[in-house]
Amino acid sequence: MPQDFQDTIFALSSGAPPAAIGVVRVSGPRAGEALTRLAGKLPKPRYARYRVLQDAQGAVLDQALVLWFPGPATATGEDLAELHLHGGRAVVAAVEAALLEVAGLRRALPGEFTRRAFANGRIDLSEAEGLGDLLSAETELQRRAALAMAGGAFSRQVEDWRERVLRASAAVEAVLDFGDEDDVAELPRDFIETLGQLQAELRAWLIRPRAEALREGFRVVLAGPPNAGKSTLFNALVEDEAAITSPLAGTTRDVLMRAVSIGGIPFLFGDTAGLRDETGDEIEAIGISRALAEVDRADLVLWLGREGEGPERAWEIAAQCDRFHVEQKASARHRVSAMTGEGVDALRRDLISAATTAMPRPGDAALNQRQHALVSDAAAALQRAGEERDPLLVAESLRLVRVAFDGLIGRATTENMLDALFGRFCIGK
């Protein structure tokens, strides 16, 4: 995504019209000029003022509140203006058309306001990633974890780690530069212990639940043979007639996934084709293959088949417990009837408890895949630094630790990675 920070950008930053209020944000070197063109003059910085907005021909566009934020102490690090309009489609369109008439202004690309904030040092990369997750959060747990990351909790931790590695690197450099002087010929006595403590902290972060579990939801797959009651229980858990139910074997041909929130916890439930060894139906065979793949990906499998025949660590579920002809399980974790509702609430509570253990704790920052890989690289380099005896190799290992930390907070990034990140954002953010 090509970027030209000399341009001044604008976009509707509030919800899509019609709405009570529409907030148009303008950022860049011509933001003040644009506000003056429409509102007549700049208001006092950071104070809302009533203005009648007019286009270049003097036609009234709207009666609005306007705000002026001179850079660099703004959300984007640039001059910034906001127009709080009446939120009708025609009003917003007219104001946007008037802004396009100002030389040097253009519409913002998705995520461009936040990308400018990153480029201008207002936020770092981890905070930007947290902000992206915050914008897409649908549950309370997702919101609190994303807010911790967006608020800089992890960034402050990385800065602390980086400062400690810099001190360790300085001690090694002293040995390399002045090794012939007795008072600095050896590393500090606690050098190895310091590296070990830092490595232990990184390892503790690596075993935390990951951000992907929050973003995608705790993955629960219902599995078992045909006519075991999977689709009926699936519908009961997601509280929707999402899956077709029928007494005919092989009704479910494909994997059906449904994201829901239960008790503030994000879940992703999967209904799968009935598992059996032989089928003469090619389409059903494909469904069985996909079902097995989902079982492998699942965080938890609810097994509705014969006792002991499910995957390892699956929960044994005695479904259809209201039917006398159904073979019962001796040690089922739950006995349920999706038709009568018996046992379903208890199963939901147990699922919430299991997911809570697997999810980040409320308010804890959680590492995504990219961050996890970099922390893992830093931990491995720290381990090598502690095992090496040659100061040159120790120094190189510590340099690699710093490179990983720089990647975490965005001191070392690629344009492709930034394009992928900020492309997740909506226009106007």
Coordinates of C-alpha atoms in Angstrom, one line a residue:
M1 CA 0.0 0.0 0.0
P2 CA 1.9 3.1 -1.2
Q3 CA 2.0 5.8 1.4
D4 CA 2.5 9.6 0.9
F5 CA 2.5 11.3 4.3
Q6 CA 2.7 14.7 2.5
D7 CA -0.9 14.2 1.5
T8 CA -3.7 15.3 3.8
I9 CA -6.3 12.5 4.2
F10 CA -9.9 12.5 5.4
A11 CA -12.6 9.9 6.1
L12 CA -15.8 9.3 8.0
S13 CA -14.5 7.9 11.3
S14 CA -17.9 7.2 12.9
G15 CA -20.5 4.6 11.9
A16 CA -22.1 4.5 8.5
P17 CA -24.9 6.9 7.9
P18 CA -27.7 7.5 8.6
A19 CA -26.8 8.2 12.2
A20 CA -27.3 11.0 14.8
I21 CA -23.8 12.2 14.3
G22 CA -21.2 11.7 11.6
V23 CA -17.5 12.5 12.5
V24 CA -15.2 13.3 9.6
R25 CA -11.6 13.3 10.5
V26 CA -8.9 15.2 8.5
S27 CA -5.2 14.6 9.1
G28 CA -2.1 16.0 7.5
P29 CA -0.3 19.3 6.7
R30 CA -3.4 20.9 5.0
A31 CA -5.8 19.9 7.8
G32 CA -5.9 23.5 9.1
E33 CA -6.4 24.9 5.6
A34 CA -9.3 22.5 5.0
L35 CA -11.0 23.4 8.2
T36 CA -10.6 27.1 7.5
R37 CA -12.0 26.7 4.0
L38 CA -15.2 25.0 5.4
A39 CA -15.6 26.7 8.8
G40 CA -14.3 30.2 8.2
K41 CA -11.5 30.2 10.8
L42 CA -9.7 27.8 13.1
P43 CA -11.2 27.4 16.6
K44 CA -9.1 27.4 19.7
P45 CA -7.0 24.2 19.8
R46 CA -8.8 21.3 21.5
Y47 CA -12.0 23.2 22.1
A48 CA -15.2 22.3 20.3
R49 CA -16.9 25.2 18.5
Y50 CA -20.1 25.6 16.6
R51 CA -19.6 26.6 13.0
V52 CA -21.7 26.8 9.8
L53 CA -19.9 24.8 7.2
Q54 CA -19.8 26.1 3.6
D55 CA -18.4 24.9 0.3
A56 CA -16.2 26.9 -2.1
Q57 CA -19.3 28.6 -3.6
G58 CA -20.6 29.7 -0.3
A59 CA -23.5 27.1 -0.1
V60 CA -24.3 25.9 3.4
L61 CA -23.3 22.3 4.0
D62 CA -24.3 21.8 7.6
Q63 CA -24.3 23.3 11.1
A64 CA -21.6 21.4 13.0
L65 CA -19.2 21.3 15.9
V66 CA -15.5 21.5 14.8
L67 CA -12.3 20.7 16.6
W68 CA -8.7 21.6 15.8
F69 CA -5.7 19.6 17.1
P70 CA -2.3 21.0 16.0
G71 CA 0.4 18.4 15.7
P72 CA 2.5 16.7 16.8
A73 CA 0.6 15.9 20.0
T74 CA -2.4 14.3 18.2
A75 CA -3.6 10.8 17.6
T76 CA -1.8 10.7 14.2
G77 CA 1.2 12.9 15.1
E78 CA 0.0 15.4 12.5
D79 CA -2.3 18.4 12.3
L80 CA -5.8 17.0 12.8
A81 CA -9.3 18.4 12.4
E82 CA -12.6 16.9 13.2
L83 CA -16.1 17.8 11.9
H84 CA -19.0 16.6 14.0
L85 CA -21.8 16.7 11.5
H86 CA -25.5 15.6 11.4
G87 CA -25.2 12.0 10.3
G88 CA -27.3 11.9 7.2
R89 CA -25.9 10.4 4.0
A90 CA -26.4 13.6 2.0
V91 CA -24.7 15.8 4.6
V92 CA -21.7 13.5 4.9
A93 CA -21.4 13.2 1.1
A94 CA -21.6 17.0 0.6
V95 CA -18.9 17.7 3.2
E96 CA -16.6 15.0 1.7
A97 CA -17.2 16.5 -1.8
A98 CA -16.2 19.9 -0.4
L99 CA -13.0 18.5 1.1
L100 CA -12.0 16.9 -2.2
E101 CA -12.1 20.4 -3.7
V102 CA -9.2 21.5 -1.3
A103 CA -5.9 21.0 -3.0
G104 CA -3.8 18.2 -1.5
L105 CA -6.6 16.3 0.1
R106 CA -7.7 12.8 -0.7
R107 CA -9.7 10.0 0.9
A108 CA -8.0 7.9 3.4
L109 CA -7.1 4.2 2.8
P110 CA -8.1 1.5 5.3
G111 CA -6.1 1.9 8.5
E112 CA -4.2 4.9 7.2
F113 CA -4.8 7.1 10.3
T114 CA -3.4 4.4 12.5
R115 CA -0.5 3.8 10.2
R116 CA 0.4 7.4 10.4
A117 CA 0.2 7.3 14.1
F118 CA 2.7 4.4 14.0
A119 CA 5.0 6.1 11.5
N120 CA 5.1 9.2 13.6
G121 CA 5.9 7.4 16.8
R122 CA 2.5 7.9 18.5
I123 CA 2.0 4.1 18.9
D124 CA 4.3 1.2 18.4
L125 CA 3.6 -2.0 16.4
S126 CA 2.3 -4.1 19.3
E127 CA -0.1 -1.3 20.3
A128 CA -1.3 -1.1 16.7
E129 CA -1.9 -4.8 16.6
G130 CA -3.8 -4.6 19.9
L131 CA -5.9 -1.7 18.4
G132 CA -6.8 -3.9 15.4
D133 CA -8.0 -6.6 17.7
L134 CA -9.9 -4.1 19.8
L135 CA -11.8 -2.9 16.7
S136 CA -12.8 -6.5 15.9
A137 CA -13.6 -7.5 19.5
E138 CA -17.0 -9.1 20.0
T139 CA -16.8 -10.4 23.5
E140 CA -15.8 -8.9 26.8
L141 CA -12.8 -11.2 27.1
Q142 CA -11.6 -10.1 23.6
R143 CA -12.1 -6.5 24.5
R144 CA -10.1 -6.6 27.7
A145 CA -7.2 -8.5 26.2
A146 CA -7.0 -6.2 23.2
L147 CA -7.3 -3.2 25.4
A148 CA -4.3 -4.4 27.4
M149 CA -2.2 -4.7 24.3
A150 CA -3.4 -1.5 22.7
G151 CA -2.8 0.3 26.0
G152 CA 0.9 -0.6 25.8
A153 CA 1.2 -3.2 28.6
F154 CA 3.2 -5.6 26.4
S155 CA 5.2 -2.7 24.8
R156 CA 6.3 -1.6 28.3
Q157 CA 7.4 -5.1 29.1
V158 CA 9.4 -5.4 25.9
E159 CA 11.1 -2.0 26.6
D160 CA 12.1 -3.4 30.1
W161 CA 13.5 -6.5 28.5
R162 CA 15.4 -4.5 25.9
E163 CA 16.9 -2.2 28.5
R164 CA 18.2 -5.2 30.5
V165 CA 19.7 -6.8 27.4
L166 CA 21.4 -3.5 26.5
R167 CA 23.0 -3.4 29.9
A168 CA 24.2 -7.0 29.4
S169 CA 25.5 -6.1 25.9
A170 CA 27.4 -3.2 27.4
A171 CA 29.1 -5.5 29.9
V172 CA 30.2 -7.8 27.0
E173 CA 31.4 -4.9 24.9
A174 CA 33.5 -3.7 27.9
V175 CA 35.3 -7.1 27.9
L176 CA 35.8 -7.0 24.2
D177 CA 37.1 -3.4 24.1
F178 CA 39.2 -3.4 27.3
G179 CA 39.9 -7.0 27.9
D180 CA 43.6 -6.3 28.6
E181 CA 42.6 -4.1 31.6
D182 CA 42.2 -6.1 34.8
D183 CA 39.2 -4.2 36.2
V184 CA 37.0 -5.0 33.2
A185 CA 38.5 -8.3 31.9
E186 CA 35.7 -10.4 33.2
L187 CA 31.9 -10.3 32.9
P188 CA 29.9 -9.5 36.1
R189 CA 29.5 -12.4 38.5
D190 CA 25.7 -12.3 38.1
F191 CA 25.8 -12.1 34.3
I192 CA 24.7 -15.7 33.6
E193 CA 22.0 -15.4 36.3
T194 CA 20.7 -12.2 34.8
L195 CA 20.3 -13.8 31.4
G196 CA 18.7 -16.9 33.0
Q197 CA 16.1 -14.7 34.8
L198 CA 15.3 -12.9 31.6
Q199 CA 15.0 -16.1 29.7
A200 CA 12.6 -17.5 32.3
E201 CA 10.4 -14.4 31.9
L202 CA 10.2 -14.9 28.1
R203 CA 9.4 -18.6 28.6
A204 CA 6.6 -17.7 30.9
W205 CA 5.1 -15.5 28.2
L206 CA 5.5 -18.3 25.6
I207 CA 3.3 -20.7 27.6
R208 CA 0.5 -18.2 28.0
P209 CA -2.7 -18.8 26.0
R210 CA -2.4 -17.2 22.5
A211 CA -4.3 -14.3 21.0
E212 CA -5.6 -16.5 18.2
A213 CA -7.7 -18.4 20.7
L214 CA -9.3 -15.2 21.6
R215 CA -9.7 -14.0 18.1
E216 CA -11.1 -17.2 16.6
G217 CA -12.8 -18.6 19.7
F218 CA -12.4 -21.8 21.7
R219 CA -12.8 -24.4 19.0
V220 CA -15.3 -27.1 20.0
V221 CA -16.0 -29.9 17.5
L222 CA -18.9 -32.4 17.8
A223 CA -17.9 -35.7 16.4
G224 CA -19.3 -39.2 16.2
P225 CA -21.1 -41.7 13.9
P226 CA -24.2 -40.8 11.9
N227 CA -27.4 -40.3 13.8
A228 CA -25.6 -39.8 17.1
G229 CA -27.4 -36.5 17.7
K230 CA -24.5 -34.1 16.8
S231 CA -26.5 -31.6 14.8
T232 CA -29.3 -31.4 17.3
L233 CA -26.9 -30.8 20.1
F234 CA -25.0 -28.3 17.9
N235 CA -28.2 -26.4 17.4
A236 CA -28.9 -26.4 21.1
L237 CA -25.4 -25.1 22.0
V238 CA -25.5 -22.3 19.4
E239 CA -29.2 -21.6 20.2
D240 CA -30.1 -21.6 16.5
E241 CA -31.4 -24.0 13.9
A242 CA -28.1 -23.7 12.0
A243 CA -27.7 -27.4 11.2
I244 CA -30.3 -29.5 9.3
T245 CA -31.4 -32.4 11.5
S246 CA -33.0 -35.6 10.2
P247 CA -33.3 -39.3 11.2
L248 CA -31.6 -40.2 7.9
A249 CA -28.0 -41.1 8.2
G250 CA -25.5 -38.9 6.4
T251 CA -27.6 -35.8 6.5
T252 CA -24.6 -33.6 7.5
R253 CA -22.2 -33.7 4.5
D254 CA -19.8 -30.9 5.3
V255 CA -18.4 -29.1 8.4
L256 CA -20.7 -26.3 9.7
M257 CA -18.9 -23.8 11.9
R258 CA -20.7 -21.2 14.0
A259 CA -19.1 -18.5 16.3
V260 CA -21.0 -17.7 19.4
S261 CA -20.4 -16.1 22.8
I262 CA -21.3 -18.0 25.9
G263 CA -20.8 -16.3 29.3
G264 CA -18.6 -13.6 27.6
I265 CA -16.3 -16.3 26.1
P266 CA -15.9 -16.6 22.3
F267 CA -16.6 -20.1 21.0
L268 CA -16.4 -21.6 17.6
F269 CA -18.6 -24.7 17.4
G270 CA -18.3 -27.2 14.6
D271 CA -20.9 -29.8 13.4
T272 CA -19.3 -32.5 11.4
A273 CA -20.4 -35.3 9.1
G274 CA -21.0 -38.7 10.8
L275 CA -17.9 -40.8 11.0
R276 CA -18.0 -44.3 9.6
D277 CA -15.6 -46.6 7.9
E278 CA -17.5 -47.4 4.7
T279 CA -19.7 -45.2 2.5
G280 CA -20.7 -45.5 -1.1
D281 CA -21.4 -41.8 -1.3
E282 CA -18.4 -39.8 -2.7
I283 CA -19.7 -36.5 -1.3
E284 CA -20.2 -38.0 2.2
A285 CA -16.7 -39.4 2.0
I286 CA -15.3 -35.9 1.4
G287 CA -17.4 -34.7 4.4
I288 CA -15.9 -37.4 6.6
S289 CA -12.4 -36.4 5.6
R290 CA -13.1 -32.8 6.4
A291 CA -14.6 -33.9 9.7
L292 CA -11.5 -35.7 10.7
A293 CA -9.4 -32.7 9.8
E294 CA -11.6 -30.5 12.1
V295 CA -11.2 -33.0 14.9
D296 CA -7.4 -32.6 14.6
R297 CA -7.7 -28.8 14.7
A298 CA -10.1 -28.7 17.7
D299 CA -9.3 -27.4 21.1
L300 CA -11.9 -29.8 22.4
V301 CA -13.9 -32.6 20.9
L302 CA -17.3 -33.6 22.2
W303 CA -17.5 -37.3 21.3
L304 CA -21.0 -38.7 20.8
G305 CA -20.0 -42.1 19.5
R306 CA -19.4 -45.4 21.3
E307 CA -17.5 -45.0 24.6
G308 CA -13.7 -45.2 24.2
E309 CA -13.7 -44.8 20.4
G310 CA -13.2 -41.1 20.3
P311 CA -10.0 -39.1 20.0
E312 CA -7.7 -38.8 22.9
R313 CA -8.8 -36.3 25.6
A314 CA -12.2 -36.0 24.0
W315 CA -15.2 -35.5 26.3
E316 CA -17.5 -38.5 26.4
I317 CA -21.0 -37.2 25.8
A318 CA -24.1 -39.4 26.3
A319 CA -26.4 -37.6 23.9
Q320 CA -30.1 -38.5 23.4
C321 CA -30.3 -39.5 27.0
D322 CA -34.1 -39.3 26.9
R323 CA -34.2 -42.2 24.4
F324 CA -34.3 -45.7 26.0
H325 CA -33.1 -47.5 22.9
V326 CA -29.8 -45.5 22.7
E327 CA -26.8 -47.2 24.2
Q328 CA -25.7 -45.3 27.3
K329 CA -22.1 -44.7 28.4
A330 CA -20.8 -45.9 31.7
S331 CA -18.5 -42.9 32.4
A332 CA -20.0 -40.0 30.3
R333 CA -18.8 -36.6 31.3
H334 CA -22.2 -35.3 30.5
R335 CA -25.6 -36.8 29.8
V336 CA -27.7 -34.5 27.6
S337 CA -30.9 -34.4 25.6
A338 CA -30.9 -31.5 23.2
M339 CA -34.6 -32.2 22.6
T340 CA -35.7 -31.8 26.2
G341 CA -32.8 -29.5 27.3
E342 CA -31.7 -32.0 30.0
G343 CA -28.0 -31.5 30.8
V344 CA -27.4 -28.8 28.2
D345 CA -26.9 -26.0 30.7
A346 CA -24.4 -28.1 32.7
L347 CA -22.5 -28.8 29.5
R348 CA -22.4 -25.1 28.7
R349 CA -21.0 -24.3 32.2
D350 CA -18.3 -27.0 31.8
L351 CA -17.4 -25.6 28.4
I352 CA -17.1 -22.1 29.8
S353 CA -14.8 -23.4 32.6
A354 CA -12.6 -25.3 30.1
A355 CA -12.4 -22.3 27.7
T356 CA -11.6 -19.9 30.5
T357 CA -8.5 -22.0 31.4
A358 CA -7.4 -22.1 27.8
M359 CA -8.0 -18.4 27.2
P360 CA -5.9 -15.4 28.4
R361 CA -7.0 -14.2 31.8
P362 CA -9.2 -11.1 31.7
G363 CA -7.1 -8.0 31.1
D364 CA -3.9 -10.0 30.2
A365 CA -2.1 -9.1 27.0
A366 CA -1.9 -12.2 24.7
L367 CA 0.8 -12.9 22.1
N368 CA -0.3 -13.4 18.5
Q369 CA 1.6 -15.7 16.1
R370 CA 4.1 -13.1 15.0
Q371 CA 4.8 -11.9 18.5
H372 CA 5.1 -15.5 19.8
A373 CA 7.7 -16.3 17.1
L374 CA 9.8 -13.3 18.0
V375 CA 9.7 -13.9 21.7
S376 CA 10.7 -17.5 21.0
D377 CA 13.6 -16.3 18.9
A378 CA 14.7 -14.0 21.7
A379 CA 14.5 -16.8 24.3
A380 CA 16.6 -19.1 22.1
A381 CA 19.2 -16.4 21.5
L382 CA 19.4 -15.7 25.3
Q383 CA 20.0 -19.4 25.9
R384 CA 22.9 -19.5 23.4
A385 CA 24.3 -16.3 25.0
G386 CA 24.3 -18.0 28.4
E387 CA 26.0 -21.1 27.0
E388 CA 28.7 -19.4 25.0
R389 CA 32.2 -18.7 26.5
D390 CA 33.6 -16.6 23.6
P391 CA 32.6 -12.9 24.3
L392 CA 32.2 -12.3 20.5
L393 CA 29.6 -15.1 20.3
V394 CA 27.9 -13.9 23.4
A395 CA 27.7 -10.4 21.9
E396 CA 26.2 -11.7 18.7
S397 CA 23.6 -13.7 20.5
L398 CA 22.6 -10.6 22.5
R399 CA 22.4 -8.6 19.3
L400 CA 19.9 -11.2 17.9
V401 CA 17.8 -10.8 21.1
R402 CA 17.7 -7.0 20.5
V403 CA 16.7 -7.6 16.9
A404 CA 13.8 -9.8 18.0
F405 CA 12.7 -7.1 20.6
D406 CA 12.9 -4.4 17.9
G407 CA 10.7 -6.5 15.7
L408 CA 8.1 -6.8 18.5
I409 CA 7.6 -3.1 18.8
G410 CA 8.2 -2.1 15.2
R411 CA 11.7 -0.8 15.1
A412 CA 12.4 -3.4 12.4
T413 CA 9.5 -4.1 10.1
T414 CA 8.7 -4.7 6.4
E415 CA 6.3 -2.8 4.2
N416 CA 4.4 -6.1 3.4
M417 CA 3.9 -6.8 7.0
L418 CA 2.6 -3.3 7.7
D419 CA 0.3 -3.5 4.7
A420 CA -1.2 -6.7 6.0
L421 CA -1.7 -5.3 9.5
F422 CA -3.2 -1.9 8.7
G423 CA -5.3 -3.5 5.9
R424 CA -7.3 -5.1 8.6
F425 CA -8.5 -1.7 9.8
C426 CA -11.6 0.0 8.6
I427 CA -11.5 3.3 6.6
G428 CA -11.4 6.2 9.0
K429 CA -9.2 4.5 11.6

